[in-house]
Coordinates of C-alpha atoms in Angstrom, one line a residue:
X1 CA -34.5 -70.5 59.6
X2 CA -33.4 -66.6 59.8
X3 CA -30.7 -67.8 61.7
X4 CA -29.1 -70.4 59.1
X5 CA -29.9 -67.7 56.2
X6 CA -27.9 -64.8 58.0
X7 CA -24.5 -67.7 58.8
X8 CA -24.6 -68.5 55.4
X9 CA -24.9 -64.4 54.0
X10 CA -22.2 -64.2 56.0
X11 CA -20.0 -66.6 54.9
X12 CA -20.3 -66.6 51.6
X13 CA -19.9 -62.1 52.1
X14 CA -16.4 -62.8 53.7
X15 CA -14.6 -64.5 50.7
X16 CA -15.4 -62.1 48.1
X17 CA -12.7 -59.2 47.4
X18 CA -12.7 -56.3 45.1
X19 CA -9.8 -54.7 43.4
X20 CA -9.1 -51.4 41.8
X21 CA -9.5 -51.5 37.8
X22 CA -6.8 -49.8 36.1
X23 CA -6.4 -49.4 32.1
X24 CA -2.5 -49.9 30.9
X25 CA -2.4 -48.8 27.4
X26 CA 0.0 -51.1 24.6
X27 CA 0.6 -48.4 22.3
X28 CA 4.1 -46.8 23.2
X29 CA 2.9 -43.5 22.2
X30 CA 0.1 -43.4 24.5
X31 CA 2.1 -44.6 27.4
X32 CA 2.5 -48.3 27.2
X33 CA 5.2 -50.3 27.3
X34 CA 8.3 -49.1 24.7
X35 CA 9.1 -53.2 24.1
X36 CA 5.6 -53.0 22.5
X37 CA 6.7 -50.9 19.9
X38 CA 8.5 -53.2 17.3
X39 CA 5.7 -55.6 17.8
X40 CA 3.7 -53.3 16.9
X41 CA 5.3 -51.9 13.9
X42 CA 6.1 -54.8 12.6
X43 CA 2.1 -55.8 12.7
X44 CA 1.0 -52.6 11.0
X45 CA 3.9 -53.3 8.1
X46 CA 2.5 -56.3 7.6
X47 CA -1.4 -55.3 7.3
X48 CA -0.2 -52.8 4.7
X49 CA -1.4 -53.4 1.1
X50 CA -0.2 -50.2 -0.6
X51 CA 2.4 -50.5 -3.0
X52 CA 4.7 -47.5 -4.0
X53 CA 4.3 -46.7 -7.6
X54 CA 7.5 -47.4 -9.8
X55 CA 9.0 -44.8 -11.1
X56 CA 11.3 -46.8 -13.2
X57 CA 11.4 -45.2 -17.6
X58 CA 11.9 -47.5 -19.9
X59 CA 15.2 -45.8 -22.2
X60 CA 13.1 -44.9 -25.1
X61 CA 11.2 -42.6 -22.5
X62 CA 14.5 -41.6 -20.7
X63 CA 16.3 -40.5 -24.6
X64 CA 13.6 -38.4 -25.0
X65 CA 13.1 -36.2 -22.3
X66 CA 17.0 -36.0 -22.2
X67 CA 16.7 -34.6 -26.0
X68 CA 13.9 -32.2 -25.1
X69 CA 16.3 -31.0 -22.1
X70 CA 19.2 -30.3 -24.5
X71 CA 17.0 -29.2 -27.5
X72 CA 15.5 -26.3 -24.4
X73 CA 19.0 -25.5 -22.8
X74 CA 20.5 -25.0 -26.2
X75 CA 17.6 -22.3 -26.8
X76 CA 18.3 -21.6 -23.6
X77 CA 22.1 -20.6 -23.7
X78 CA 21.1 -19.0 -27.6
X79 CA 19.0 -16.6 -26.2
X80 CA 21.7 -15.7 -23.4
X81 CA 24.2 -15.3 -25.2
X82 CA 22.0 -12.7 -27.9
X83 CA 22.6 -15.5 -30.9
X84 CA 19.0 -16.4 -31.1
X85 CA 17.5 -17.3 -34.2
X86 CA 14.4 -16.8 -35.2
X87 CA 12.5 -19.7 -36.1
X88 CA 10.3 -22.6 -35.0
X89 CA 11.7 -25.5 -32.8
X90 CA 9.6 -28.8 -32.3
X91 CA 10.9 -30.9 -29.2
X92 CA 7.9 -33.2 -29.1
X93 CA 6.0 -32.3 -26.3
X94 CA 6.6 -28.3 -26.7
X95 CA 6.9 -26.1 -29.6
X96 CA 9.3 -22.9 -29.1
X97 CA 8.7 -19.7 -31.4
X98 CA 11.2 -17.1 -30.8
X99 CA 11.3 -13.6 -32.2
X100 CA 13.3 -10.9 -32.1
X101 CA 11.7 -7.5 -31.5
X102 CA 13.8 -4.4 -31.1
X103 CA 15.9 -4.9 -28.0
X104 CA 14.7 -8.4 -27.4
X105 CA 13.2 -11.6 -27.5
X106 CA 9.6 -13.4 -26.9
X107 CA 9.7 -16.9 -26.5
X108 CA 6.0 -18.4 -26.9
X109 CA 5.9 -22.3 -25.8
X110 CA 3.2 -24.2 -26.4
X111 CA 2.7 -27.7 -24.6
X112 CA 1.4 -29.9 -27.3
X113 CA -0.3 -32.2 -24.9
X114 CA -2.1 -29.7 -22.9
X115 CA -2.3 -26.2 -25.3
X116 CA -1.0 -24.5 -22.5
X117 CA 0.8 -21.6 -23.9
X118 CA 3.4 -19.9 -22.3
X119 CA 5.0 -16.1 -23.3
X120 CA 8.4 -15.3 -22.2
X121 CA 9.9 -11.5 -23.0
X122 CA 13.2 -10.7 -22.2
X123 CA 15.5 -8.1 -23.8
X124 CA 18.9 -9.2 -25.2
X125 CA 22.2 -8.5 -23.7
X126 CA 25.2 -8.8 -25.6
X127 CA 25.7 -9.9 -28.8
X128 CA 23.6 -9.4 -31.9
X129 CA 19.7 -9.1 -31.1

């Protein structure tokens, strides 16, 4: 009985064969495969659900801040060129005070939306303070 129980151990012993195990990544960047990369890519692009936000203006929008641009650069080159005004100007968003003081000026802006308040002096060169 021993004897029929060792044969057969030893037959069924013979016919089984271990390998090695070794780990081959997928991701390119880790060392896989670089034809795995598009596939890849092209799987993440497609799990992606976030959308850029547009940054499209509708024109009434676009008018405006291009008229608070010119209404500022025209205070702008006024106050460069020493043939600022005093006075109050509205642009919507911003109100600009300038003064003249002695040998210069002192712009105060105040954002509208925010109350943010804003001081600028700077002395006059050329032309009439």
């Amino acid at each position: 009985m021993n004897r029929k129980l060792l044969i057969t151990a030893l037959a069924l012993s013979g016919s089984v064969g271990a390998t090695e195990l070794v780990y081959t990544p997928v991701n390119p960047s880790f060392g896989g495969s670089p034809l795995n990369g598009a596939f890849l890519l092209n799987k993440a692009q497609s799990q992606n659900d976030n959308q850029a936000e547009s940054s499209e203006k509708d024109f009434v929008t676009r008018f405006k801040e291009s008229l608070e641009r010119n209404i500022i650069n025209s205070i702008t080159r006024k106050v460069a060129d020493g043939e600022v005004k005093d006075g109050v100007y509205d642009t919507g968003d911003y109100r600009i005070e300038v003064a003249t003081n002695g040998g210069g000026v002192v712009l105060t802006i105040t954002n509208q939306l925010t109350g943010e308040v804003t001081v600028i002096e700077m002395p006059v060169y050329g032309g009439n303070p």
